[in-house]
GROMACS .gro file of C-alpha atoms in nm:
model
  337
    1MET     CA    1  -6.175  -3.811  -5.488
    2PHE     CA    2  -5.942  -3.747  -5.780
    3ASP     CA    3  -5.628  -3.957  -5.786
    4HIS     CA    4  -5.311  -3.844  -5.962
    5GLU     CA    5  -5.240  -4.200  -6.076
    6HIS     CA    6  -5.574  -4.310  -6.213
    7THR     CA    7  -5.939  -4.219  -6.235
    8PRO     CA    8  -6.158  -4.442  -6.015
    9PRO     CA    9  -6.465  -4.597  -6.178
   10PRO     CA   10  -6.800  -4.429  -6.103
   11PRO     CA   11  -7.030  -4.597  -5.852
   12GLU     CA   12  -7.306  -4.812  -5.990
   13ASP     CA   13  -7.583  -4.609  -5.828
   14THR     CA   14  -7.556  -4.231  -5.834
   15ASP     CA   15  -7.798  -4.013  -5.640
   16LEU     CA   16  -7.730  -3.642  -5.682
   17GLY     CA   17  -7.956  -3.582  -5.386
   18VAL     CA   18  -7.668  -3.661  -5.150
   19PHE     CA   19  -7.506  -3.339  -5.266
   20ALA     CA   20  -7.781  -3.116  -5.132
   21PRO     CA   21  -7.646  -2.848  -4.895
   22PRO     CA   22  -7.658  -2.932  -4.521
   23LYS     CA   23  -8.001  -2.880  -4.372
   24ARG     CA   24  -8.043  -2.523  -4.259
   25ARG     CA   25  -8.313  -2.292  -4.135
   26VAL     CA   26  -8.550  -2.188  -4.415
   27ALA     CA   27  -8.826  -1.998  -4.232
   28TRP     CA   28  -8.790  -1.678  -4.029
   29SER     CA   29  -8.989  -1.403  -3.869
   30ALA     CA   30  -8.892  -1.065  -4.009
   31THR     CA   31  -8.735  -0.961  -3.677
   32ASP     CA   32  -8.536  -1.285  -3.643
   33LEU     CA   33  -8.404  -1.248  -3.995
   34MET     CA   34  -8.291  -0.892  -3.930
   35ASP     CA   35  -8.114  -1.000  -3.609
   36ALA     CA   36  -7.937  -1.297  -3.769
   37GLU     CA   37  -7.566  -1.287  -3.853
   38PHE     CA   38  -7.444  -1.452  -4.171
   39PRO     CA   39  -7.088  -1.509  -4.291
   40GLU     CA   40  -6.972  -1.293  -4.577
   41PRO     CA   41  -6.958  -1.474  -4.914
   42LYS     CA   42  -6.614  -1.605  -5.011
   43TRP     CA   43  -6.461  -1.446  -5.319
   44ALA     CA   44  -6.221  -1.626  -5.548
   45VAL     CA   45  -6.159  -1.290  -5.721
   46PRO     CA   46  -6.297  -0.995  -5.521
   47GLY     CA   47  -6.567  -0.810  -5.709
   48MET     CA   48  -6.571  -1.063  -5.994
   49ILE     CA   49  -6.598  -1.430  -5.896
   50CYS     CA   50  -6.785  -1.521  -5.579
   51GLU     CA   51  -6.879  -1.854  -5.420
   52GLY     CA   52  -7.149  -2.030  -5.621
   53VAL     CA   53  -7.177  -2.110  -5.990
   54ASN     CA   54  -7.015  -1.855  -6.220
   55LEU     CA   55  -7.075  -1.912  -6.591
   56PHE     CA   56  -6.778  -1.800  -6.801
   57CYS     CA   57  -6.896  -1.767  -7.160
   58GLY     CA   58  -6.747  -1.651  -7.487
   59PRO     CA   59  -6.696  -1.743  -7.853
   60PRO     CA   60  -6.440  -2.006  -7.958
   61LYS     CA   61  -6.073  -1.903  -7.940
   62VAL     CA   62  -6.145  -1.581  -7.752
   63GLY     CA   63  -5.907  -1.693  -7.475
   64LYS     CA   64  -6.137  -1.845  -7.210
   65SER     CA   65  -5.904  -2.137  -7.139
   66TRP     CA   66  -5.598  -1.913  -7.110
   67ALA     CA   67  -5.789  -1.691  -6.865
   68SER     CA   68  -5.918  -1.990  -6.665
   69LEU     CA   69  -5.580  -2.161  -6.634
   70GLY     CA   70  -5.406  -1.834  -6.547
   71LEU     CA   71  -5.668  -1.767  -6.281
   72GLY     CA   72  -5.621  -2.115  -6.136
   73LEU     CA   73  -5.246  -2.065  -6.112
   74ASP     CA   74  -5.281  -1.721  -5.954
   75ILE     CA   75  -5.529  -1.831  -5.687
   76ALA     CA   76  -5.341  -2.153  -5.604
   77ALA     CA   77  -5.024  -1.951  -5.553
   78GLY     CA   78  -5.180  -1.637  -5.405
   79GLY     CA   79  -5.086  -1.290  -5.521
   80VAL     CA   80  -5.278  -1.104  -5.789
   81ALA     CA   81  -5.527  -1.204  -6.058
   82PHE     CA   82  -5.546  -1.036  -6.399
   83GLY     CA   83  -5.236  -0.838  -6.313
   84SER     CA   84  -5.392  -0.618  -6.044
   85ILE     CA   85  -5.655  -0.786  -5.817
   86PRO     CA   86  -5.518  -0.933  -5.489
   87VAL     CA   87  -5.643  -1.288  -5.424
   88ASN     CA   88  -5.611  -1.523  -5.126
   89ALA     CA   89  -5.421  -1.845  -5.184
   90GLY     CA   90  -5.601  -2.177  -5.158
   91PRO     CA   91  -5.651  -2.515  -5.329
   92VAL     CA   92  -5.786  -2.503  -5.684
   93LEU     CA   93  -5.931  -2.788  -5.893
   94TYR     CA   94  -5.899  -2.736  -6.268
   95LEU     CA   95  -6.099  -2.974  -6.489
   96ALA     CA   96  -5.928  -2.923  -6.826
   97LEU     CA   97  -6.156  -3.158  -7.015
   98GLU     CA   98  -6.072  -3.042  -7.369
   99ASP     CA   99  -5.692  -3.036  -7.329
  100THR     CA  100  -5.410  -3.289  -7.325
  101ALA     CA  101  -5.145  -3.298  -7.054
  102ARG     CA  102  -4.884  -3.192  -7.309
  103ARG     CA  103  -5.080  -2.883  -7.416
  104LEU     CA  104  -5.146  -2.790  -7.054
  105GLN     CA  105  -4.777  -2.822  -6.971
  106SER     CA  106  -4.689  -2.595  -7.264
  107ARG     CA  107  -4.944  -2.334  -7.158
  108MET     CA  108  -4.833  -2.347  -6.795
  109ARG     CA  109  -4.472  -2.288  -6.897
  110THR     CA  110  -4.584  -1.980  -7.087
  111LEU     CA  111  -4.800  -1.851  -6.801
  112LEU     CA  112  -4.550  -1.926  -6.524
  113ALA     CA  113  -4.263  -1.759  -6.714
  114GLY     CA  114  -3.999  -1.953  -6.522
  115ASN     CA  115  -4.175  -1.951  -6.183
  116ARG     CA  116  -4.245  -2.273  -5.993
  117ALA     CA  117  -4.589  -2.427  -6.039
  118PRO     CA  118  -4.810  -2.401  -5.726
  119GLU     CA  119  -4.863  -2.728  -5.538
  120GLN     CA  120  -5.220  -2.629  -5.450
  121LEU     CA  121  -5.341  -2.658  -5.812
  122THR     CA  122  -5.488  -2.998  -5.906
  123ILE     CA  123  -5.533  -3.054  -6.281
  124VAL     CA  124  -5.762  -3.326  -6.418
  125THR     CA  125  -5.811  -3.400  -6.789
  126GLU     CA  126  -6.092  -3.658  -6.762
  127CYS     CA  127  -6.405  -3.658  -6.546
  128PRO     CA  128  -6.730  -3.855  -6.580
  129ARG     CA  129  -7.059  -3.673  -6.626
  130LEU     CA  130  -7.206  -3.541  -6.304
  131ASP     CA  131  -7.479  -3.809  -6.307
  132ASN     CA  132  -7.231  -4.088  -6.376
  133GLY     CA  133  -6.978  -4.044  -6.097
  134GLY     CA  134  -6.845  -3.694  -6.167
  135ALA     CA  135  -7.036  -3.530  -5.883
  136GLU     CA  136  -6.897  -3.782  -5.635
  137MET     CA  137  -6.542  -3.724  -5.756
  138ILE     CA  138  -6.564  -3.346  -5.729
  139ASP     CA  139  -6.738  -3.376  -5.392
  140GLY     CA  140  -6.461  -3.605  -5.269
  141TRP     CA  141  -6.189  -3.362  -5.373
  142LEU     CA  142  -6.366  -3.070  -5.208
  143THR     CA  143  -6.416  -3.272  -4.889
  144ALA     CA  144  -6.043  -3.347  -4.885
  145HIS     CA  145  -5.963  -2.979  -4.949
  146PRO     CA  146  -6.198  -2.785  -4.716
  147THR     CA  147  -6.012  -2.457  -4.779
  148ALA     CA  148  -6.059  -2.479  -5.159
  149ARG     CA  149  -6.116  -2.143  -5.323
  150LEU     CA  150  -6.202  -2.236  -5.682
  151VAL     CA  151  -6.316  -2.518  -5.910
  152VAL     CA  152  -6.281  -2.458  -6.285
  153VAL     CA  153  -6.489  -2.668  -6.526
  154ASP     CA  154  -6.357  -2.636  -6.882
  155VAL     CA  155  -6.601  -2.709  -7.040
  156PHE     CA  156  -6.955  -2.751  -6.906
  157ALA     CA  157  -7.066  -2.978  -7.192
  158LYS     CA  158  -6.814  -3.245  -7.087
  159ILE     CA  159  -6.970  -3.309  -6.744
  160ARG     CA  160  -7.327  -3.201  -6.810
  161PRO     CA  161  -7.572  -3.463  -6.677
  162ALA     CA  162  -7.818  -3.626  -6.914
  163ALA     CA  163  -8.160  -3.463  -6.932
  164ALA     CA  164  -8.437  -3.633  -6.738
  165HIS     CA  165  -8.680  -3.824  -6.956
  166GLY     CA  166  -8.967  -3.602  -7.066
  167SER     CA  167  -8.813  -3.275  -6.945
  168ASN     CA  168  -8.828  -2.968  -7.169
  169ALA     CA  169  -8.516  -2.775  -7.273
  170TYR     CA  170  -8.549  -2.506  -7.004
  171ASP     CA  171  -8.596  -2.757  -6.721
  172ALA     CA  172  -8.305  -2.967  -6.849
  173ASP     CA  173  -8.073  -2.664  -6.862
  174TYR     CA  174  -8.179  -2.545  -6.516
  175ALA     CA  175  -8.129  -2.891  -6.367
  176ALA     CA  176  -7.787  -2.930  -6.530
  177ILE     CA  177  -7.652  -2.613  -6.369
  178GLY     CA  178  -7.836  -2.707  -6.049
  179ALA     CA  179  -7.625  -3.023  -6.025
  180ILE     CA  180  -7.312  -2.804  -6.004
  181LYS     CA  181  -7.478  -2.554  -5.772
  182ARG     CA  182  -7.548  -2.825  -5.516
  183LEU     CA  183  -7.175  -2.888  -5.493
  184ALA     CA  184  -7.092  -2.516  -5.480
  185ASP     CA  185  -7.346  -2.454  -5.203
  186LYS     CA  186  -7.247  -2.759  -5.001
  187HIS     CA  187  -6.882  -2.653  -4.991
  188ALA     CA  188  -6.928  -2.273  -5.012
  189VAL     CA  189  -6.680  -2.254  -5.299
  190ALA     CA  190  -6.668  -2.071  -5.631
  191PHE     CA  191  -6.715  -2.271  -5.951
  192LEU     CA  192  -6.603  -2.114  -6.280
  193VAL     CA  193  -6.792  -2.303  -6.551
  194VAL     CA  194  -6.670  -2.243  -6.906
  195HIS     CA  195  -6.952  -2.237  -7.161
  196HIS     CA  196  -7.021  -2.109  -7.511
  197VAL     CA  197  -7.227  -1.826  -7.660
  198ARG     CA  198  -7.460  -1.829  -7.957
  199LYS     CA  199  -7.323  -1.734  -8.298
  200ALA     CA  200  -7.577  -1.454  -8.330
  201GLY     CA  201  -7.493  -1.147  -8.123
  202SER     CA  202  -7.732  -0.951  -7.906
  203ASP     CA  203  -7.754  -0.620  -7.723
  204ASP     CA  204  -7.828  -0.819  -7.406
  205PHE     CA  205  -7.517  -1.025  -7.325
  206LEU     CA  206  -7.719  -1.270  -7.112
  207SER     CA  207  -7.924  -1.371  -7.416
  208GLU     CA  208  -7.600  -1.472  -7.591
  209VAL     CA  209  -7.540  -1.762  -7.352
  210SER     CA  210  -7.584  -2.087  -7.545
  211GLY     CA  211  -7.895  -2.282  -7.448
  212THR     CA  212  -8.217  -2.164  -7.287
  213ASN     CA  213  -8.253  -1.899  -7.016
  214GLY     CA  214  -8.247  -2.187  -6.768
  215ILE     CA  215  -7.865  -2.196  -6.781
  216ALA     CA  216  -7.804  -1.834  -6.683
  217GLY     CA  217  -8.110  -1.839  -6.457
  218ALA     CA  218  -7.975  -2.123  -6.243
  219ALA     CA  219  -7.624  -1.976  -6.217
  220ASP     CA  220  -7.528  -1.730  -5.945
  221ALA     CA  221  -7.335  -1.510  -6.188
  222THR     CA  222  -7.269  -1.489  -6.560
  223LEU     CA  223  -6.952  -1.357  -6.718
  224VAL     CA  224  -6.939  -1.308  -7.096
  225LEU     CA  225  -6.604  -1.235  -7.261
  226LYS     CA  226  -6.619  -1.071  -7.603
  227ARG     CA  227  -6.342  -0.980  -7.842
  228GLY     CA  228  -6.245  -0.619  -7.797
  229ARG     CA  229  -6.129  -0.338  -8.019
  230GLY     CA  230  -5.882  -0.054  -7.985
  231LYS     CA  231  -5.655  -0.087  -7.681
  232ALA     CA  232  -5.865  -0.367  -7.535
  233ASP     CA  233  -5.851  -0.726  -7.656
  234GLY     CA  234  -6.152  -0.837  -7.455
  235LEU     CA  235  -6.459  -0.689  -7.290
  236LEU     CA  236  -6.591  -0.883  -6.990
  237HIS     CA  237  -6.958  -0.834  -6.897
  238ILE     CA  238  -7.055  -0.950  -6.545
  239THR     CA  239  -7.386  -0.977  -6.366
  240GLY     CA  240  -7.500  -1.189  -6.073
  241ARG     CA  241  -7.667  -1.222  -5.736
  242ASP     CA  242  -7.367  -1.114  -5.528
  243VAL     CA  243  -7.183  -0.903  -5.785
  244GLU     CA  244  -7.279  -0.570  -5.936
  245GLU     CA  245  -7.345  -0.558  -6.309
  246VAL     CA  246  -7.027  -0.420  -6.461
  247GLU     CA  247  -6.803  -0.422  -6.768
  248HIS     CA  248  -6.424  -0.456  -6.765
  249ALA     CA  249  -6.176  -0.411  -7.050
  250PHE     CA  250  -5.885  -0.655  -7.071
  251ALA     CA  251  -5.563  -0.678  -7.270
  252PHE     CA  252  -5.429  -1.016  -7.380
  253ASP     CA  253  -5.056  -1.077  -7.413
  254PRO     CA  254  -5.024  -1.375  -7.653
  255ALA     CA  255  -4.654  -1.422  -7.580
  256ARG     CA  256  -4.729  -1.470  -7.207
  257GLY     CA  257  -5.081  -1.610  -7.241
  258ALA     CA  258  -5.193  -1.360  -6.980
  259TRP     CA  259  -5.505  -1.146  -6.949
  260ARG     CA  260  -5.457  -0.809  -6.778
  261LEU     CA  261  -5.730  -0.584  -6.643
  262LEU     CA  262  -5.714  -0.241  -6.806
  263ASP     CA  263  -5.759   0.075  -6.603
  264GLY     CA  264  -6.002   0.311  -6.771
  265ASP     CA  265  -6.344   0.348  -6.930
  266PRO     CA  266  -6.418   0.024  -7.122
  267ARG     CA  267  -6.611   0.225  -7.384
  268LYS     CA  268  -6.303   0.431  -7.466
  269LEU     CA  269  -6.072   0.130  -7.453
  270THR     CA  270  -6.277  -0.062  -7.709
  271GLU     CA  271  -6.279   0.184  -7.995
  272SER     CA  272  -6.201   0.041  -8.339
  273ASP     CA  273  -5.839  -0.039  -8.425
  274ASN     CA  274  -5.682  -0.209  -8.729
  275LEU     CA  275  -5.464  -0.448  -8.527
  276THR     CA  276  -5.751  -0.603  -8.330
  277THR     CA  277  -5.954  -0.627  -8.651
  278VAL     CA  278  -5.673  -0.814  -8.829
  279TYR     CA  279  -5.604  -1.032  -8.525
  280ASP     CA  280  -5.972  -1.136  -8.498
  281TRP     CA  281  -5.990  -1.208  -8.870
  282LEU     CA  282  -5.676  -1.426  -8.861
  283LEU     CA  283  -5.818  -1.629  -8.572
  284ASP     CA  284  -6.082  -1.758  -8.813
  285ASN     CA  285  -5.865  -1.741  -9.128
  286PRO     CA  286  -5.513  -1.854  -9.031
  287GLU     CA  287  -5.218  -1.857  -9.274
  288SER     CA  288  -5.362  -1.579  -9.489
  289GLY     CA  289  -5.170  -1.329  -9.698
  290PRO     CA  290  -5.197  -0.948  -9.700
  291ALA     CA  291  -5.426  -0.942 -10.003
  292ALA     CA  292  -5.674  -1.186  -9.846
  293ILE     CA  293  -5.665  -0.994  -9.517
  294ALA     CA  294  -5.737  -0.665  -9.695
  295ALA     CA  295  -6.027  -0.820  -9.885
  296GLY     CA  296  -6.167  -0.987  -9.572
  297THR     CA  297  -6.142  -0.691  -9.337
  298GLY     CA  298  -6.192  -0.396  -9.572
  299ILE     CA  299  -5.865  -0.239  -9.455
  300LYS     CA  300  -5.655  -0.075  -9.727
  301PRO     CA  301  -5.365  -0.299  -9.849
  302GLU     CA  302  -5.095  -0.050  -9.744
  303SER     CA  303  -5.250  -0.029  -9.397
  304VAL     CA  304  -5.261  -0.409  -9.372
  305LYS     CA  305  -4.884  -0.432  -9.428
  306THR     CA  306  -4.820  -0.172  -9.158
  307THR     CA  307  -5.057  -0.351  -8.922
  308LEU     CA  308  -4.891  -0.689  -8.981
  309LYS     CA  309  -4.552  -0.542  -8.896
  310ARG     CA  310  -4.687  -0.377  -8.582
  311GLY     CA  311  -4.867  -0.698  -8.479
  312SER     CA  312  -4.546  -0.898  -8.522
  313GLU     CA  313  -4.350  -0.653  -8.307
  314LYS     CA  314  -4.618  -0.663  -8.034
  315GLY     CA  315  -4.626  -1.046  -8.036
  316TRP     CA  316  -4.984  -1.069  -8.165
  317LEU     CA  317  -4.917  -1.195  -8.517
  318PHE     CA  318  -4.679  -1.457  -8.653
  319GLN     CA  319  -4.554  -1.513  -9.008
  320LYS     CA  320  -4.534  -1.890  -9.053
  321ALA     CA  321  -4.393  -1.857  -9.405
  322ARG     CA  322  -4.355  -1.585  -9.664
  323GLY     CA  323  -4.697  -1.428  -9.714
  324ARG     CA  324  -4.867  -1.659  -9.461
  325TRP     CA  325  -4.976  -1.483  -9.143
  326THR     CA  326  -5.167  -1.614  -8.842
  327ALA     CA  327  -5.272  -1.503  -8.494
  328VAL     CA  328  -5.034  -1.615  -8.219
  329GLU     CA  329  -5.316  -1.806  -8.046
  330ASN     CA  330  -5.332  -2.037  -8.350
  331THR     CA  331  -4.962  -2.133  -8.324
  332THR     CA  332  -4.775  -2.382  -8.109
  333ALA     CA  333  -4.502  -2.299  -7.860
  334ASP     CA  334  -4.247  -2.477  -8.084
  335GLU     CA  335  -4.336  -2.246  -8.376
  336LEU     CA  336  -4.307  -1.932  -8.162
  337PHE     CA  337  -3.982  -2.018  -7.990
   0.00000   0.00000   0.00000
């Protein structure tokens, strides 16, 4: 299992077959099946994230890591997720494989806002690939924490097993997610697996998931977070085997690093707004001046100046130097405070 002092070396011989779910009945008569009683699925976040593999996809810098870390803290401590959804407390494993300990500490200070960090959250910054010891390590942690409620993998590419020789792209993608699903099924726990989307947009959010259809097809649920407009900073699309297909609008508070579920029709909450347009543009073009922002967004120069002032007051935008503006997500805690 994971050790807080060091990472144990992977075993020499790894067989992912040992992570198959316990043997269970697979054939039924229709009457027996109807008479059987099954436990209800365990939800990490009721109505959103259920036991199994949940893909969490979105473009770079949309806030997936902030959302994932905040969710881990909320579930480990118990209370509410996304500002309004009650969650049961339980152990959480957070594989922050693209972050340093220093950056994680800074983000946790922002998210906790002076509160004590929950003891039930385990944070790991390095993990071998699933076919090179990673599966054993995760399995060991879950065995030691039988009441675990969530495992976050940020990001999937860091632990993805190597493709089998001669396999096509679809089979390789399906098998890669299957390696995580074996762990999720064995321990009846929710995995939130952070992944990317394609650069090209699509009317079907599932087709935006990076890779072949084998990735979304093998997962139990897919969540795609897109940048929002108007009063919403993000629009979360969800579909899955145990969750109804739904859309939720979210607001992001950069000063607190927190995502909050908005109450209302997502379509009305995502209408166009100058501030979200400027914020999105500065994510990709940091330290830009008003003239460059106006040219890049098509917003009138006088409106850009008003928007920059409003964004600064709301904590969305930060002026690093005279005439050099950036989105708060592109700044460090030392610059902000």
